[in-house]
Protein backbone atom coordinates (compact mmCIF):
# COMPACT_ATOMS: atom_id res chain seq x y z
CA UNK A 1 0.00 0.00 0.00
CA UNK A 2 1.50 3.31 -1.09
CA UNK A 3 2.22 5.87 1.57
CA UNK A 4 1.72 9.62 1.53
CA UNK A 5 3.47 11.18 -1.45
CA UNK A 6 4.68 14.76 -1.49
CA UNK A 7 6.07 16.49 -4.52
CA UNK A 8 8.46 17.99 -5.17
CA UNK A 9 10.93 16.82 -2.52
CA UNK A 10 13.15 19.86 -2.84
CA UNK A 11 12.48 23.35 -4.10
CA UNK A 12 14.50 26.55 -4.32
CA UNK A 13 12.63 29.79 -4.90
CA UNK A 14 13.42 33.48 -4.88
CA UNK A 15 11.85 35.99 -2.53
CA UNK A 16 8.60 37.34 -3.92
CA UNK A 17 7.81 34.27 -5.99
CA UNK A 18 5.01 31.88 -5.28
CA UNK A 19 5.12 28.11 -4.88
CA UNK A 20 2.69 25.20 -4.97
CA UNK A 21 3.31 21.97 -3.09
CA UNK A 22 1.38 18.77 -3.66
CA UNK A 23 0.31 15.95 -1.36
CA UNK A 24 -1.28 12.66 -2.39
CA UNK A 25 -2.75 10.89 0.65
CA UNK A 26 -2.97 7.17 1.20
CA UNK A 27 -5.71 5.66 -0.93
CA UNK A 28 -9.06 5.94 0.83
CA UNK A 29 -7.92 8.60 3.28
CA UNK A 30 -10.08 11.69 3.29
CA UNK A 31 -8.31 13.96 5.76
CA UNK A 32 -5.18 15.86 4.78
CA UNK A 33 -3.36 18.29 7.04
CA UNK A 34 -0.28 20.42 6.46
CA UNK A 35 2.53 21.40 8.82
CA UNK A 36 5.56 23.65 8.66
CA UNK A 37 8.72 22.54 10.40
CA UNK A 38 11.56 24.93 11.19
CA UNK A 39 14.47 24.61 13.64
CA UNK A 40 13.22 27.55 15.67
CA UNK A 41 9.48 26.90 15.82
CA UNK A 42 9.30 23.14 15.47
CA UNK A 43 6.21 21.65 13.85
CA UNK A 44 3.33 24.06 13.41
CA UNK A 45 -0.11 23.32 12.01
CA UNK A 46 -1.02 25.15 8.81
CA UNK A 47 -4.43 23.86 7.76
CA UNK A 48 -6.53 20.78 7.40
CA UNK A 49 -8.94 19.53 4.77
CA UNK A 50 -11.60 16.88 4.86
CA UNK A 51 -13.77 16.05 1.84
CA UNK A 52 -12.61 19.19 0.02
CA UNK A 53 -13.53 21.49 2.93
CA UNK A 54 -11.07 23.36 5.09
CA UNK A 55 -11.90 22.39 8.65
CA UNK A 56 -9.18 24.13 10.60
CA UNK A 57 -6.53 26.74 9.96
CA UNK A 58 -3.44 27.53 11.94
CA UNK A 59 -2.01 30.91 12.80
CA UNK A 60 -0.32 31.72 9.50
CA UNK A 61 -0.71 34.75 7.23
CA UNK A 62 -3.08 34.74 4.29
CA UNK A 63 -0.14 34.14 1.93
CA UNK A 64 -0.50 30.49 2.88
CA UNK A 65 -3.47 28.80 1.29
CA UNK A 66 -4.53 25.34 0.29
CA UNK A 67 -7.19 23.23 -1.28
CA UNK A 68 -8.28 19.64 -1.58
CA UNK A 69 -9.58 17.95 -4.69
CA UNK A 70 -12.33 15.37 -5.04
CA UNK A 71 -9.74 12.55 -5.12
CA UNK A 72 -8.43 13.83 -1.73
CA UNK A 73 -5.17 15.08 -3.18
CA UNK A 74 -4.22 18.41 -1.67
CA UNK A 75 -2.13 21.37 -2.65
CA UNK A 76 -0.79 24.23 -0.63
CA UNK A 77 0.28 27.52 -2.08
CA UNK A 78 2.54 30.19 -0.64
CA UNK A 79 2.52 33.55 -2.38
CA UNK A 80 5.05 36.37 -2.12
CA UNK A 81 7.68 34.14 -0.56
CA UNK A 82 9.80 35.44 2.28
CA UNK A 83 13.13 34.14 3.55
CA UNK A 84 11.37 32.98 6.71
CA UNK A 85 9.21 30.60 4.70
CA UNK A 86 12.21 28.33 4.24
CA UNK A 87 11.18 25.13 5.97
CA UNK A 88 10.27 21.51 5.64
CA UNK A 89 6.58 21.29 4.73
CA UNK A 90 4.92 18.07 5.82
CA UNK A 91 1.61 16.62 4.84
CA UNK A 92 -0.33 14.06 6.87
CA UNK A 93 -3.21 11.88 5.82
CA UNK A 94 -5.71 9.95 7.87
CA UNK A 95 -8.76 7.90 7.13
CA UNK A 96 -11.04 10.07 9.19
CA UNK A 97 -10.66 12.67 11.95
CA UNK A 98 -10.22 12.17 15.65
CA UNK A 99 -9.32 8.66 16.71
CA UNK A 100 -7.53 7.65 13.53
CA UNK A 101 -3.82 7.29 12.98
CA UNK A 102 -2.09 10.01 10.98
CA UNK A 103 0.58 9.12 8.44
CA UNK A 104 3.09 11.64 7.17
CA UNK A 105 4.85 12.08 3.88
CA UNK A 106 8.57 12.67 3.44
CA UNK A 107 8.04 16.40 3.12
CA UNK A 108 9.02 19.14 0.71
CA UNK A 109 12.14 21.08 1.62
CA UNK A 110 11.58 24.67 0.51
CA UNK A 111 14.49 27.08 0.43
CA UNK A 112 13.82 30.74 -0.28
CA UNK A 113 16.82 32.78 -1.40
CA UNK B 1 -2.25 28.41 24.78
CA UNK B 2 -1.33 24.79 25.13
CA UNK B 3 2.34 24.25 25.91
CA UNK B 4 4.02 20.93 25.28
CA UNK B 5 7.39 19.96 26.67
CA UNK B 6 9.47 16.90 26.07
CA UNK B 7 12.11 15.80 28.51
CA UNK B 8 14.94 15.20 27.98
CA UNK B 9 15.66 17.35 24.93
CA UNK B 10 18.50 15.01 23.99
CA UNK B 11 19.63 11.62 25.22
CA UNK B 12 22.62 9.42 24.44
CA UNK B 13 22.65 5.84 25.70
CA UNK B 14 24.61 2.65 25.03
CA UNK B 15 22.91 -0.08 23.05
CA UNK B 16 20.71 -2.40 25.08
CA UNK B 17 19.48 0.10 27.63
CA UNK B 18 15.83 0.58 28.43
CA UNK B 19 14.80 4.21 28.29
CA UNK B 20 11.89 6.52 28.96
CA UNK B 21 10.91 9.63 27.05
CA UNK B 22 8.50 12.08 28.59
CA UNK B 23 5.89 14.40 27.11
CA UNK B 24 3.98 16.92 29.24
CA UNK B 25 1.22 19.37 28.35
CA UNK B 26 -0.11 22.28 30.35
CA UNK B 27 -3.76 21.69 29.55
CA UNK B 28 -5.13 18.22 30.30
CA UNK B 29 -8.02 18.74 27.88
CA UNK B 30 -6.64 16.59 25.10
CA UNK B 31 -8.46 14.05 23.01
CA UNK B 32 -5.79 11.57 21.95
CA UNK B 33 -2.04 11.38 21.54
CA UNK B 34 0.30 9.95 18.94
CA UNK B 35 4.04 9.32 19.10
CA UNK B 36 6.22 9.74 16.03
CA UNK B 37 9.87 9.36 15.16
CA UNK B 38 11.71 11.50 12.67
CA UNK B 39 15.02 10.68 11.06
CA UNK B 40 17.17 13.66 9.98
CA UNK B 41 15.68 15.48 7.02
CA UNK B 42 12.85 12.99 6.71
CA UNK B 43 9.15 12.89 7.37
CA UNK B 44 7.48 11.49 10.47
CA UNK B 45 6.90 7.82 11.09
CA UNK B 46 3.94 6.91 13.27
CA UNK B 47 4.86 4.76 16.26
CA UNK B 48 1.84 4.54 18.51
CA UNK B 49 -1.62 6.10 18.73
CA UNK B 50 -3.33 6.24 22.10
CA UNK B 51 -6.98 6.75 21.30
CA UNK B 52 -9.33 8.80 23.44
CA UNK B 53 -10.63 5.86 25.46
CA UNK B 54 -7.22 4.24 25.95
CA UNK B 55 -4.45 4.78 28.45
CA UNK B 56 -1.73 2.66 26.92
CA UNK B 57 -0.51 1.14 23.68
CA UNK B 58 2.23 -1.35 22.87
CA UNK B 59 4.04 -2.27 19.69
CA UNK B 60 7.07 -4.52 19.83
CA UNK B 61 9.70 -2.92 22.04
CA UNK B 62 7.67 0.27 22.41
CA UNK B 63 5.10 1.09 25.05
CA UNK B 64 3.31 4.41 25.42
CA UNK B 65 1.04 5.53 28.21
CA UNK B 66 -1.18 8.56 28.62
CA UNK B 67 -2.43 10.13 31.84
CA UNK B 68 -4.75 12.97 30.89
CA UNK B 69 -5.40 14.04 34.47
CA UNK B 70 -1.72 14.76 35.08
CA UNK B 71 -1.05 15.95 31.52
CA UNK B 72 1.66 13.43 30.83
CA UNK B 73 2.59 10.77 28.32
CA UNK B 74 5.52 8.40 28.46
CA UNK B 75 7.22 6.43 25.70
CA UNK B 76 9.19 3.44 26.90
CA UNK B 77 11.75 1.83 24.60
CA UNK B 78 13.07 -1.55 25.66
CA UNK B 79 16.48 -2.93 24.72
CA UNK B 80 17.46 0.07 22.62
CA UNK B 81 19.31 -0.43 19.32
CA UNK B 82 21.39 1.93 17.15
CA UNK B 83 18.53 1.92 14.64
CA UNK B 84 16.37 3.63 17.27
CA UNK B 85 18.47 6.78 16.93
CA UNK B 86 16.11 9.53 15.80
CA UNK B 87 14.05 12.42 17.14
CA UNK B 88 10.91 11.33 18.96
CA UNK B 89 7.89 13.63 18.92
CA UNK B 90 4.64 13.51 20.81
CA UNK B 91 1.56 15.13 19.31
CA UNK B 92 -2.00 15.40 20.50
CA UNK B 93 -5.41 16.39 19.27
CA UNK B 94 -7.55 18.78 21.29
CA UNK B 95 -10.84 17.33 20.10
CA UNK B 96 -12.54 14.93 17.75
CA UNK B 97 -13.35 17.53 15.12
CA UNK B 98 -10.11 17.67 13.22
CA UNK B 99 -6.65 16.33 12.64
CA UNK B 100 -4.75 19.45 13.73
CA UNK B 101 -2.00 18.11 15.94
CA UNK B 102 -0.10 20.09 18.54
CA UNK B 103 3.48 18.87 18.60
CA UNK B 104 6.10 18.78 21.26
CA UNK B 105 9.64 19.96 20.45
CA UNK B 106 10.99 16.40 20.40
CA UNK B 107 13.65 14.34 22.12
CA UNK B 108 16.77 13.59 20.09
CA UNK B 109 17.94 10.07 20.89
CA UNK B 110 21.31 8.58 20.07
CA UNK B 111 21.91 4.90 20.76
CA UNK B 112 25.59 4.05 20.67
CA UNK B 113 26.78 0.62 19.49
PDB file of C-alpha atoms in Angstrom:
ATOM      1  CA  UNK A   1       0.000   0.000   0.000  1.00  0.00           C
ATOM      2  CA  UNK A   2       1.503   3.310  -1.086  1.00  0.00           C
ATOM      3  CA  UNK A   3       2.224   5.875   1.569  1.00  0.00           C
ATOM      4  CA  UNK A   4       1.724   9.621   1.534  1.00  0.00           C
ATOM      5  CA  UNK A   5       3.465  11.180  -1.447  1.00  0.00           C
ATOM      6  CA  UNK A   6       4.681  14.757  -1.486  1.00  0.00           C
ATOM      7  CA  UNK A   7       6.067  16.487  -4.523  1.00  0.00           C
ATOM      8  CA  UNK A   8       8.463  17.986  -5.166  1.00  0.00           C
ATOM      9  CA  UNK A   9      10.932  16.824  -2.518  1.00  0.00           C
ATOM     10  CA  UNK A  10      13.146  19.858  -2.844  1.00  0.00           C
ATOM     11  CA  UNK A  11      12.484  23.353  -4.104  1.00  0.00           C
ATOM     12  CA  UNK A  12      14.501  26.549  -4.325  1.00  0.00           C
ATOM     13  CA  UNK A  13      12.627  29.793  -4.903  1.00  0.00           C
ATOM     14  CA  UNK A  14      13.422  33.480  -4.883  1.00  0.00           C
ATOM     15  CA  UNK A  15      11.846  35.986  -2.532  1.00  0.00           C
ATOM     16  CA  UNK A  16       8.604  37.335  -3.916  1.00  0.00           C
ATOM     17  CA  UNK A  17       7.812  34.268  -5.995  1.00  0.00           C
ATOM     18  CA  UNK A  18       5.008  31.875  -5.276  1.00  0.00           C
ATOM     19  CA  UNK A  19       5.116  28.111  -4.877  1.00  0.00           C
ATOM     20  CA  UNK A  20       2.690  25.205  -4.973  1.00  0.00           C
ATOM     21  CA  UNK A  21       3.306  21.971  -3.089  1.00  0.00           C
ATOM     22  CA  UNK A  22       1.378  18.767  -3.658  1.00  0.00           C
ATOM     23  CA  UNK A  23       0.311  15.952  -1.360  1.00  0.00           C
ATOM     24  CA  UNK A  24      -1.277  12.659  -2.395  1.00  0.00           C
ATOM     25  CA  UNK A  25      -2.745  10.885   0.646  1.00  0.00           C
ATOM     26  CA  UNK A  26      -2.975   7.167   1.202  1.00  0.00           C
ATOM     27  CA  UNK A  27      -5.707   5.659  -0.934  1.00  0.00           C
ATOM     28  CA  UNK A  28      -9.059   5.935   0.831  1.00  0.00           C
ATOM     29  CA  UNK A  29      -7.922   8.599   3.278  1.00  0.00           C
ATOM     30  CA  UNK A  30     -10.080  11.689   3.285  1.00  0.00           C
ATOM     31  CA  UNK A  31      -8.305  13.957   5.763  1.00  0.00           C
ATOM     32  CA  UNK A  32      -5.182  15.863   4.784  1.00  0.00           C
ATOM     33  CA  UNK A  33      -3.363  18.293   7.037  1.00  0.00           C
ATOM     34  CA  UNK A  34      -0.279  20.423   6.460  1.00  0.00           C
ATOM     35  CA  UNK A  35       2.529  21.404   8.815  1.00  0.00           C
ATOM     36  CA  UNK A  36       5.556  23.653   8.657  1.00  0.00           C
ATOM     37  CA  UNK A  37       8.716  22.536  10.402  1.00  0.00           C
ATOM     38  CA  UNK A  38      11.562  24.926  11.189  1.00  0.00           C
ATOM     39  CA  UNK A  39      14.467  24.609  13.638  1.00  0.00           C
ATOM     40  CA  UNK A  40      13.225  27.553  15.675  1.00  0.00           C
ATOM     41  CA  UNK A  41       9.483  26.895  15.823  1.00  0.00           C
ATOM     42  CA  UNK A  42       9.304  23.138  15.465  1.00  0.00           C
ATOM     43  CA  UNK A  43       6.211  21.651  13.846  1.00  0.00           C
ATOM     44  CA  UNK A  44       3.333  24.060  13.407  1.00  0.00           C
ATOM     45  CA  UNK A  45      -0.105  23.318  12.011  1.00  0.00           C
ATOM     46  CA  UNK A  46      -1.018  25.152   8.810  1.00  0.00           C
ATOM     47  CA  UNK A  47      -4.433  23.865   7.758  1.00  0.00           C
ATOM     48  CA  UNK A  48      -6.534  20.781   7.401  1.00  0.00           C
ATOM     49  CA  UNK A  49      -8.942  19.531   4.771  1.00  0.00           C
ATOM     50  CA  UNK A  50     -11.602  16.883   4.856  1.00  0.00           C
ATOM     51  CA  UNK A  51     -13.767  16.046   1.843  1.00  0.00           C
ATOM     52  CA  UNK A  52     -12.609  19.192   0.025  1.00  0.00           C
ATOM     53  CA  UNK A  53     -13.532  21.487   2.927  1.00  0.00           C
ATOM     54  CA  UNK A  54     -11.067  23.358   5.086  1.00  0.00           C
ATOM     55  CA  UNK A  55     -11.897  22.391   8.650  1.00  0.00           C
ATOM     56  CA  UNK A  56      -9.179  24.126  10.604  1.00  0.00           C
ATOM     57  CA  UNK A  57      -6.533  26.744   9.961  1.00  0.00           C
ATOM     58  CA  UNK A  58      -3.435  27.535  11.943  1.00  0.00           C
ATOM     59  CA  UNK A  59      -2.012  30.913  12.796  1.00  0.00           C
ATOM     60  CA  UNK A  60      -0.318  31.722   9.499  1.00  0.00           C
ATOM     61  CA  UNK A  61      -0.708  34.750   7.230  1.00  0.00           C
ATOM     62  CA  UNK A  62      -3.083  34.741   4.286  1.00  0.00           C
ATOM     63  CA  UNK A  63      -0.142  34.139   1.928  1.00  0.00           C
ATOM     64  CA  UNK A  64      -0.502  30.489   2.881  1.00  0.00           C
ATOM     65  CA  UNK A  65      -3.470  28.798   1.290  1.00  0.00           C
ATOM     66  CA  UNK A  66      -4.534  25.338   0.292  1.00  0.00           C
ATOM     67  CA  UNK A  67      -7.191  23.232  -1.281  1.00  0.00           C
ATOM     68  CA  UNK A  68      -8.284  19.642  -1.582  1.00  0.00           C
ATOM     69  CA  UNK A  69      -9.582  17.951  -4.686  1.00  0.00           C
ATOM     70  CA  UNK A  70     -12.328  15.368  -5.039  1.00  0.00           C
ATOM     71  CA  UNK A  71      -9.740  12.552  -5.118  1.00  0.00           C
ATOM     72  CA  UNK A  72      -8.431  13.827  -1.732  1.00  0.00           C
ATOM     73  CA  UNK A  73      -5.174  15.079  -3.185  1.00  0.00           C
ATOM     74  CA  UNK A  74      -4.221  18.409  -1.674  1.00  0.00           C
ATOM     75  CA  UNK A  75      -2.130  21.368  -2.654  1.00  0.00           C
ATOM     76  CA  UNK A  76      -0.788  24.228  -0.627  1.00  0.00           C
ATOM     77  CA  UNK A  77       0.281  27.523  -2.078  1.00  0.00           C
ATOM     78  CA  UNK A  78       2.538  30.187  -0.645  1.00  0.00           C
ATOM     79  CA  UNK A  79       2.515  33.546  -2.383  1.00  0.00           C
ATOM     80  CA  UNK A  80       5.046  36.369  -2.120  1.00  0.00           C
ATOM     81  CA  UNK A  81       7.678  34.144  -0.557  1.00  0.00           C
ATOM     82  CA  UNK A  82       9.796  35.444   2.282  1.00  0.00           C
ATOM     83  CA  UNK A  83      13.135  34.142   3.551  1.00  0.00           C
ATOM     84  CA  UNK A  84      11.373  32.980   6.714  1.00  0.00           C
ATOM     85  CA  UNK A  85       9.210  30.603   4.695  1.00  0.00           C
ATOM     86  CA  UNK A  86      12.211  28.330   4.239  1.00  0.00           C
ATOM     87  CA  UNK A  87      11.180  25.134   5.975  1.00  0.00           C
ATOM     88  CA  UNK A  88      10.265  21.505   5.643  1.00  0.00           C
ATOM     89  CA  UNK A  89       6.575  21.287   4.728  1.00  0.00           C
ATOM     90  CA  UNK A  90       4.920  18.071   5.818  1.00  0.00           C
ATOM     91  CA  UNK A  91       1.610  16.624   4.842  1.00  0.00           C
ATOM     92  CA  UNK A  92      -0.330  14.063   6.872  1.00  0.00           C
ATOM     93  CA  UNK A  93      -3.207  11.884   5.817  1.00  0.00           C
ATOM     94  CA  UNK A  94      -5.708   9.949   7.870  1.00  0.00           C
ATOM     95  CA  UNK A  95      -8.762   7.896   7.127  1.00  0.00           C
ATOM     96  CA  UNK A  96     -11.042  10.070   9.191  1.00  0.00           C
ATOM     97  CA  UNK A  97     -10.663  12.670  11.946  1.00  0.00           C
ATOM     98  CA  UNK A  98     -10.222  12.173  15.648  1.00  0.00           C
ATOM     99  CA  UNK A  99      -9.324   8.656  16.709  1.00  0.00           C
ATOM    100  CA  UNK A 100      -7.533   7.651  13.535  1.00  0.00           C
ATOM    101  CA  UNK A 101      -3.817   7.288  12.980  1.00  0.00           C
ATOM    102  CA  UNK A 102      -2.085  10.009  10.980  1.00  0.00           C
ATOM    103  CA  UNK A 103       0.581   9.124   8.435  1.00  0.00           C
ATOM    104  CA  UNK A 104       3.087  11.637   7.169  1.00  0.00           C
ATOM    105  CA  UNK A 105       4.851  12.083   3.876  1.00  0.00           C
ATOM    106  CA  UNK A 106       8.573  12.671   3.438  1.00  0.00           C
ATOM    107  CA  UNK A 107       8.040  16.398   3.121  1.00  0.00           C
ATOM    108  CA  UNK A 108       9.023  19.135   0.713  1.00  0.00           C
ATOM    109  CA  UNK A 109      12.140  21.082   1.618  1.00  0.00           C
ATOM    110  CA  UNK A 110      11.580  24.674   0.506  1.00  0.00           C
ATOM    111  CA  UNK A 111      14.491  27.078   0.427  1.00  0.00           C
ATOM    112  CA  UNK A 112      13.821  30.743  -0.276  1.00  0.00           C
ATOM    113  CA  UNK A 113      16.821  32.776  -1.396  1.00  0.00           C
TER     114      UNK A 113
ATOM    115  CA  UNK B   1      -2.255  28.412  24.782  1.00  0.00           C
ATOM    116  CA  UNK B   2      -1.329  24.787  25.125  1.00  0.00           C
ATOM    117  CA  UNK B   3       2.341  24.247  25.906  1.00  0.00           C
ATOM    118  CA  UNK B   4       4.021  20.933  25.279  1.00  0.00           C
ATOM    119  CA  UNK B   5       7.394  19.961  26.667  1.00  0.00           C
ATOM    120  CA  UNK B   6       9.471  16.899  26.074  1.00  0.00           C
ATOM    121  CA  UNK B   7      12.113  15.800  28.514  1.00  0.00           C
ATOM    122  CA  UNK B   8      14.940  15.201  27.985  1.00  0.00           C
ATOM    123  CA  UNK B   9      15.660  17.349  24.925  1.00  0.00           C
ATOM    124  CA  UNK B  10      18.498  15.007  23.989  1.00  0.00           C
ATOM    125  CA  UNK B  11      19.626  11.620  25.215  1.00  0.00           C
ATOM    126  CA  UNK B  12      22.619   9.422  24.444  1.00  0.00           C
ATOM    127  CA  UNK B  13      22.649   5.843  25.697  1.00  0.00           C
ATOM    128  CA  UNK B  14      24.611   2.647  25.028  1.00  0.00           C
ATOM    129  CA  UNK B  15      22.915  -0.082  23.053  1.00  0.00           C
ATOM    130  CA  UNK B  16      20.710  -2.405  25.077  1.00  0.00           C
ATOM    131  CA  UNK B  17      19.480   0.103  27.627  1.00  0.00           C
ATOM    132  CA  UNK B  18      15.830   0.581  28.431  1.00  0.00           C
ATOM    133  CA  UNK B  19      14.796   4.207  28.291  1.00  0.00           C
ATOM    134  CA  UNK B  20      11.887   6.521  28.958  1.00  0.00           C
ATOM    135  CA  UNK B  21      10.915   9.628  27.050  1.00  0.00           C
ATOM    136  CA  UNK B  22       8.496  12.085  28.587  1.00  0.00           C
ATOM    137  CA  UNK B  23       5.885  14.401  27.111  1.00  0.00           C
ATOM    138  CA  UNK B  24       3.980  16.920  29.241  1.00  0.00           C
ATOM    139  CA  UNK B  25       1.216  19.370  28.353  1.00  0.00           C
ATOM    140  CA  UNK B  26      -0.108  22.276  30.354  1.00  0.00           C
ATOM    141  CA  UNK B  27      -3.762  21.692  29.553  1.00  0.00           C
ATOM    142  CA  UNK B  28      -5.133  18.224  30.303  1.00  0.00           C
ATOM    143  CA  UNK B  29      -8.024  18.744  27.877  1.00  0.00           C
ATOM    144  CA  UNK B  30      -6.645  16.593  25.099  1.00  0.00           C
ATOM    145  CA  UNK B  31      -8.456  14.046  23.011  1.00  0.00           C
ATOM    146  CA  UNK B  32      -5.790  11.568  21.951  1.00  0.00           C
ATOM    147  CA  UNK B  33      -2.039  11.377  21.542  1.00  0.00           C
ATOM    148  CA  UNK B  34       0.301   9.950  18.943  1.00  0.00           C
ATOM    149  CA  UNK B  35       4.042   9.322  19.105  1.00  0.00           C
ATOM    150  CA  UNK B  36       6.223   9.736  16.031  1.00  0.00           C
ATOM    151  CA  UNK B  37       9.865   9.356  15.155  1.00  0.00           C
ATOM    152  CA  UNK B  38      11.712  11.500  12.668  1.00  0.00           C
ATOM    153  CA  UNK B  39      15.019  10.683  11.057  1.00  0.00           C
ATOM    154  CA  UNK B  40      17.172  13.657   9.985  1.00  0.00           C
ATOM    155  CA  UNK B  41      15.681  15.479   7.017  1.00  0.00           C
ATOM    156  CA  UNK B  42      12.846  12.985   6.707  1.00  0.00           C
ATOM    157  CA  UNK B  43       9.150  12.886   7.371  1.00  0.00           C
ATOM    158  CA  UNK B  44       7.478  11.493  10.470  1.00  0.00           C
ATOM    159  CA  UNK B  45       6.903   7.821  11.093  1.00  0.00           C
ATOM    160  CA  UNK B  46       3.937   6.907  13.266  1.00  0.00           C
ATOM    161  CA  UNK B  47       4.858   4.761  16.258  1.00  0.00           C
ATOM    162  CA  UNK B  48       1.839   4.535  18.510  1.00  0.00           C
ATOM    163  CA  UNK B  49      -1.618   6.095  18.728  1.00  0.00           C
ATOM    164  CA  UNK B  50      -3.330   6.240  22.097  1.00  0.00           C
ATOM    165  CA  UNK B  51      -6.978   6.751  21.298  1.00  0.00           C
ATOM    166  CA  UNK B  52      -9.327   8.803  23.443  1.00  0.00           C
ATOM    167  CA  UNK B  53     -10.626   5.858  25.463  1.00  0.00           C
ATOM    168  CA  UNK B  54      -7.221   4.238  25.949  1.00  0.00           C
ATOM    169  CA  UNK B  55      -4.450   4.784  28.448  1.00  0.00           C
ATOM    170  CA  UNK B  56      -1.731   2.655  26.916  1.00  0.00           C
ATOM    171  CA  UNK B  57      -0.513   1.140  23.676  1.00  0.00           C
ATOM    172  CA  UNK B  58       2.234  -1.347  22.874  1.00  0.00           C
ATOM    173  CA  UNK B  59       4.044  -2.273  19.691  1.00  0.00           C
ATOM    174  CA  UNK B  60       7.070  -4.517  19.833  1.00  0.00           C
ATOM    175  CA  UNK B  61       9.700  -2.916  22.044  1.00  0.00           C
ATOM    176  CA  UNK B  62       7.667   0.273  22.407  1.00  0.00           C
ATOM    177  CA  UNK B  63       5.096   1.087  25.052  1.00  0.00           C
ATOM    178  CA  UNK B  64       3.315   4.409  25.418  1.00  0.00           C
ATOM    179  CA  UNK B  65       1.042   5.532  28.208  1.00  0.00           C
ATOM    180  CA  UNK B  66      -1.184   8.555  28.624  1.00  0.00           C
ATOM    181  CA  UNK B  67      -2.428  10.128  31.840  1.00  0.00           C
ATOM    182  CA  UNK B  68      -4.746  12.970  30.888  1.00  0.00           C
ATOM    183  CA  UNK B  69      -5.395  14.039  34.470  1.00  0.00           C
ATOM    184  CA  UNK B  70      -1.721  14.756  35.077  1.00  0.00           C
ATOM    185  CA  UNK B  71      -1.053  15.954  31.519  1.00  0.00           C
ATOM    186  CA  UNK B  72       1.665  13.430  30.829  1.00  0.00           C
ATOM    187  CA  UNK B  73       2.586  10.773  28.321  1.00  0.00           C
ATOM    188  CA  UNK B  74       5.524   8.404  28.463  1.00  0.00           C
ATOM    189  CA  UNK B  75       7.218   6.434  25.695  1.00  0.00           C
ATOM    190  CA  UNK B  76       9.187   3.436  26.901  1.00  0.00           C
ATOM    191  CA  UNK B  77      11.752   1.833  24.595  1.00  0.00           C
ATOM    192  CA  UNK B  78      13.073  -1.546  25.659  1.00  0.00           C
ATOM    193  CA  UNK B  79      16.480  -2.927  24.720  1.00  0.00           C
ATOM    194  CA  UNK B  80      17.456   0.071  22.620  1.00  0.00           C
ATOM    195  CA  UNK B  81      19.306  -0.427  19.325  1.00  0.00           C
ATOM    196  CA  UNK B  82      21.385   1.925  17.150  1.00  0.00           C
ATOM    197  CA  UNK B  83      18.530   1.918  14.641  1.00  0.00           C
ATOM    198  CA  UNK B  84      16.365   3.626  17.274  1.00  0.00           C
ATOM    199  CA  UNK B  85      18.474   6.776  16.929  1.00  0.00           C
ATOM    200  CA  UNK B  86      16.109   9.534  15.797  1.00  0.00           C
ATOM    201  CA  UNK B  87      14.049  12.416  17.144  1.00  0.00           C
ATOM    202  CA  UNK B  88      10.909  11.334  18.961  1.00  0.00           C
ATOM    203  CA  UNK B  89       7.888  13.630  18.917  1.00  0.00           C
ATOM    204  CA  UNK B  90       4.642  13.507  20.806  1.00  0.00           C
ATOM    205  CA  UNK B  91       1.559  15.133  19.306  1.00  0.00           C
ATOM    206  CA  UNK B  92      -2.003  15.402  20.497  1.00  0.00           C
ATOM    207  CA  UNK B  93      -5.415  16.391  19.268  1.00  0.00           C
ATOM    208  CA  UNK B  94      -7.551  18.785  21.285  1.00  0.00           C
ATOM    209  CA  UNK B  95     -10.839  17.333  20.099  1.00  0.00           C
ATOM    210  CA  UNK B  96     -12.543  14.926  17.752  1.00  0.00           C
ATOM    211  CA  UNK B  97     -13.355  17.525  15.120  1.00  0.00           C
ATOM    212  CA  UNK B  98     -10.112  17.667  13.224  1.00  0.00           C
ATOM    213  CA  UNK B  99      -6.648  16.335  12.637  1.00  0.00           C
ATOM    214  CA  UNK B 100      -4.745  19.445  13.731  1.00  0.00           C
ATOM    215  CA  UNK B 101      -1.997  18.109  15.938  1.00  0.00           C
ATOM    216  CA  UNK B 102      -0.098  20.094  18.536  1.00  0.00           C
ATOM    217  CA  UNK B 103       3.475  18.867  18.596  1.00  0.00           C
ATOM    218  CA  UNK B 104       6.104  18.777  21.262  1.00  0.00           C
ATOM    219  CA  UNK B 105       9.635  19.959  20.453  1.00  0.00           C
ATOM    220  CA  UNK B 106      10.993  16.403  20.399  1.00  0.00           C
ATOM    221  CA  UNK B 107      13.653  14.339  22.122  1.00  0.00           C
ATOM    222  CA  UNK B 108      16.772  13.589  20.091  1.00  0.00           C
ATOM    223  CA  UNK B 109      17.935  10.067  20.887  1.00  0.00           C
ATOM    224  CA  UNK B 110      21.315   8.579  20.070  1.00  0.00           C
ATOM    225  CA  UNK B 111      21.915   4.898  20.764  1.00  0.00           C
ATOM    226  CA  UNK B 112      25.588   4.054  20.671  1.00  0.00           C
ATOM    227  CA  UNK B 113      26.778   0.624  19.492  1.00  0.00           C
TER     228      UNK B 113
END
